[in-house]
CSV table of C-alpha atoms in Angstrom, one decimal:
chain,number,residue,atom,x,y,z
A,1,UNK,CA,-7.0,-7.4,43.3
A,2,UNK,CA,-8.4,-5.4,40.4
A,3,UNK,CA,-5.0,-4.1,39.5
A,4,UNK,CA,-3.6,-7.6,39.3
A,5,UNK,CA,-6.4,-8.7,36.9
A,6,UNK,CA,-5.7,-5.7,34.7
A,7,UNK,CA,-2.0,-6.6,34.5
A,8,UNK,CA,-2.8,-10.2,33.7
A,9,UNK,CA,-5.4,-9.1,31.0
A,10,UNK,CA,-2.8,-6.7,29.6
A,11,UNK,CA,-0.2,-9.4,29.4
A,12,UNK,CA,-2.6,-11.8,27.7
A,13,UNK,CA,-3.6,-9.2,25.1
A,14,UNK,CA,0.1,-8.4,24.5
A,15,UNK,CA,0.9,-12.1,24.0
A,16,UNK,CA,-1.9,-12.4,21.5
A,17,UNK,CA,-1.5,-9.1,19.6
A,18,UNK,CA,2.2,-9.5,18.9
A,19,UNK,CA,1.9,-12.7,16.9
A,20,UNK,CA,-1.2,-11.4,15.1
A,21,UNK,CA,0.7,-8.2,14.2
A,22,UNK,CA,3.7,-10.2,12.9
A,23,UNK,CA,1.3,-12.4,10.9
A,24,UNK,CA,-0.4,-9.4,9.3
A,25,UNK,CA,2.9,-7.8,8.3
A,26,UNK,CA,4.0,-11.1,6.7
A,27,UNK,CA,0.7,-11.3,4.8
A,28,UNK,CA,1.1,-7.7,3.5
A,29,UNK,CA,4.7,-8.4,2.4
A,30,UNK,CA,3.6,-11.5,0.6
A,31,UNK,CA,0.9,-9.6,-1.3
A,32,UNK,CA,3.4,-6.9,-2.2
A,33,UNK,CA,5.8,-9.5,-3.5
A,34,UNK,CA,3.1,-11.2,-5.6
A,35,UNK,CA,2.0,-7.9,-7.1
A,36,UNK,CA,5.6,-7.0,-7.9
A,37,UNK,CA,6.2,-10.4,-9.6
A,38,UNK,CA,3.2,-9.9,-11.9
A,39,UNK,CA,4.2,-6.2,-12.7
A,40,UNK,CA,7.9,-7.0,-13.1
A,41,UNK,CA,7.2,-9.8,-15.6
A,42,UNK,CA,4.7,-7.8,-17.7
A,43,UNK,CA,5.5,-6.3,-21.0
A,44,UNK,CA,3.5,-3.0,-21.1
A,45,UNK,CA,2.8,-0.8,-24.1
A,46,UNK,CA,-0.7,0.6,-23.6
A,47,UNK,CA,-2.8,3.6,-22.6
A,48,UNK,CA,-3.9,4.1,-19.1
A,49,UNK,CA,-7.6,3.7,-18.4
A,50,UNK,CA,-7.4,4.6,-14.7
A,51,UNK,CA,-4.9,5.2,-11.9
A,52,UNK,CA,-5.7,4.8,-8.2
A,53,UNK,CA,-4.1,4.3,-4.8
A,54,UNK,CA,-4.0,0.5,-4.0
A,55,UNK,CA,-2.3,-1.4,-1.2
A,56,UNK,CA,-0.3,1.7,-0.2
A,57,UNK,CA,1.0,1.9,-3.8
A,58,UNK,CA,-0.3,2.6,-7.3
A,59,UNK,CA,-3.1,0.7,-9.0
A,60,UNK,CA,-3.0,1.1,-12.8
A,61,UNK,CA,-5.7,-0.2,-15.2
A,62,UNK,CA,-4.7,-0.3,-18.8
A,63,UNK,CA,-7.0,-0.1,-21.9
A,64,UNK,CA,-6.4,-3.8,-22.6
A,65,UNK,CA,-8.1,-4.7,-19.3
A,66,UNK,CA,-4.9,-5.6,-17.3
A,67,UNK,CA,-4.4,-4.2,-13.9
A,68,UNK,CA,-1.1,-3.8,-12.0
A,69,UNK,CA,-0.2,-2.7,-8.5
A,70,UNK,CA,3.3,-1.3,-8.1
A,71,UNK,CA,5.2,1.2,-6.0
A,72,UNK,CA,6.7,4.0,-8.2
A,73,UNK,CA,9.6,6.1,-6.8
A,74,UNK,CA,9.8,9.9,-7.2
A,75,UNK,CA,13.1,11.2,-8.5
A,76,UNK,CA,13.9,14.8,-9.5
A,77,UNK,CA,16.3,13.7,-12.3
A,78,UNK,CA,14.1,11.0,-13.8
A,79,UNK,CA,10.6,12.5,-13.6
A,80,UNK,CA,11.0,16.1,-12.5
A,81,UNK,CA,9.9,15.1,-9.0
A,82,UNK,CA,6.4,14.3,-10.2
A,83,UNK,CA,4.4,11.7,-8.3
A,84,UNK,CA,3.0,9.0,-10.6
A,85,UNK,CA,-0.4,8.9,-8.9
A,86,UNK,CA,-0.9,12.6,-9.4
A,87,UNK,CA,0.7,12.9,-12.9
A,88,UNK,CA,-0.6,9.9,-14.8
A,89,UNK,CA,-4.1,10.2,-16.3
A,90,UNK,CA,-6.5,8.3,-18.4
A,91,UNK,CA,-5.3,8.3,-22.0
A,92,UNK,CA,-1.6,8.7,-21.1
A,93,UNK,CA,0.7,6.0,-22.6
A,94,UNK,CA,3.0,3.8,-20.5
A,95,UNK,CA,5.7,1.4,-21.6
A,96,UNK,CA,7.8,-1.1,-19.7
A,97,UNK,CA,9.6,-4.1,-21.0
A,98,UNK,CA,9.4,-7.4,-19.0
A,99,UNK,CA,11.9,-7.4,-16.1
A,100,UNK,CA,13.0,-3.8,-16.8
A,101,UNK,CA,13.6,-1.5,-13.9
A,102,UNK,CA,12.0,1.6,-15.6
A,103,UNK,CA,8.4,2.5,-16.5
A,104,UNK,CA,8.0,5.2,-19.1
A,105,UNK,CA,5.1,7.6,-18.9
A,106,UNK,CA,4.3,9.5,-22.1
A,107,UNK,CA,2.3,12.6,-21.1
A,108,UNK,CA,1.8,15.0,-24.0
A,109,UNK,CA,5.2,15.9,-25.3
A,110,UNK,CA,7.0,14.8,-22.1
A,111,UNK,CA,8.5,11.4,-21.3
A,112,UNK,CA,8.8,10.7,-17.6
A,113,UNK,CA,10.7,7.8,-16.3
A,114,UNK,CA,9.8,6.0,-13.0
A,115,UNK,CA,11.7,3.3,-11.2
A,116,UNK,CA,9.8,1.3,-8.6
A,117,UNK,CA,10.3,-0.6,-5.3
A,118,UNK,CA,11.4,-4.2,-5.9
A,119,UNK,CA,10.4,-6.9,-3.5
């Protein structure tokens, strides 16, 4: 009898957890899409105030107070394989034109180019 109750409880939990998991994934995807739309439409020509990991991507605060969350890609040809989160620092300059597919990071005498995930 106990085994039967355990199986029923397991099925009930399974039936409840699957829709909750699907809902949570849809919410995360919608947040990512909203962050991308804001970042994609932005015209950026500022210095970085801070860089952090945010929503499994990169959070970047600029010296003008704007904040963006985006998902930079690492490429050996574009940015020498450097990871944006570990390379960009406070005071570095970034540029991106609205709806451009490339973000430029000016670090000292180097110019690194990053593309990013599009939603």
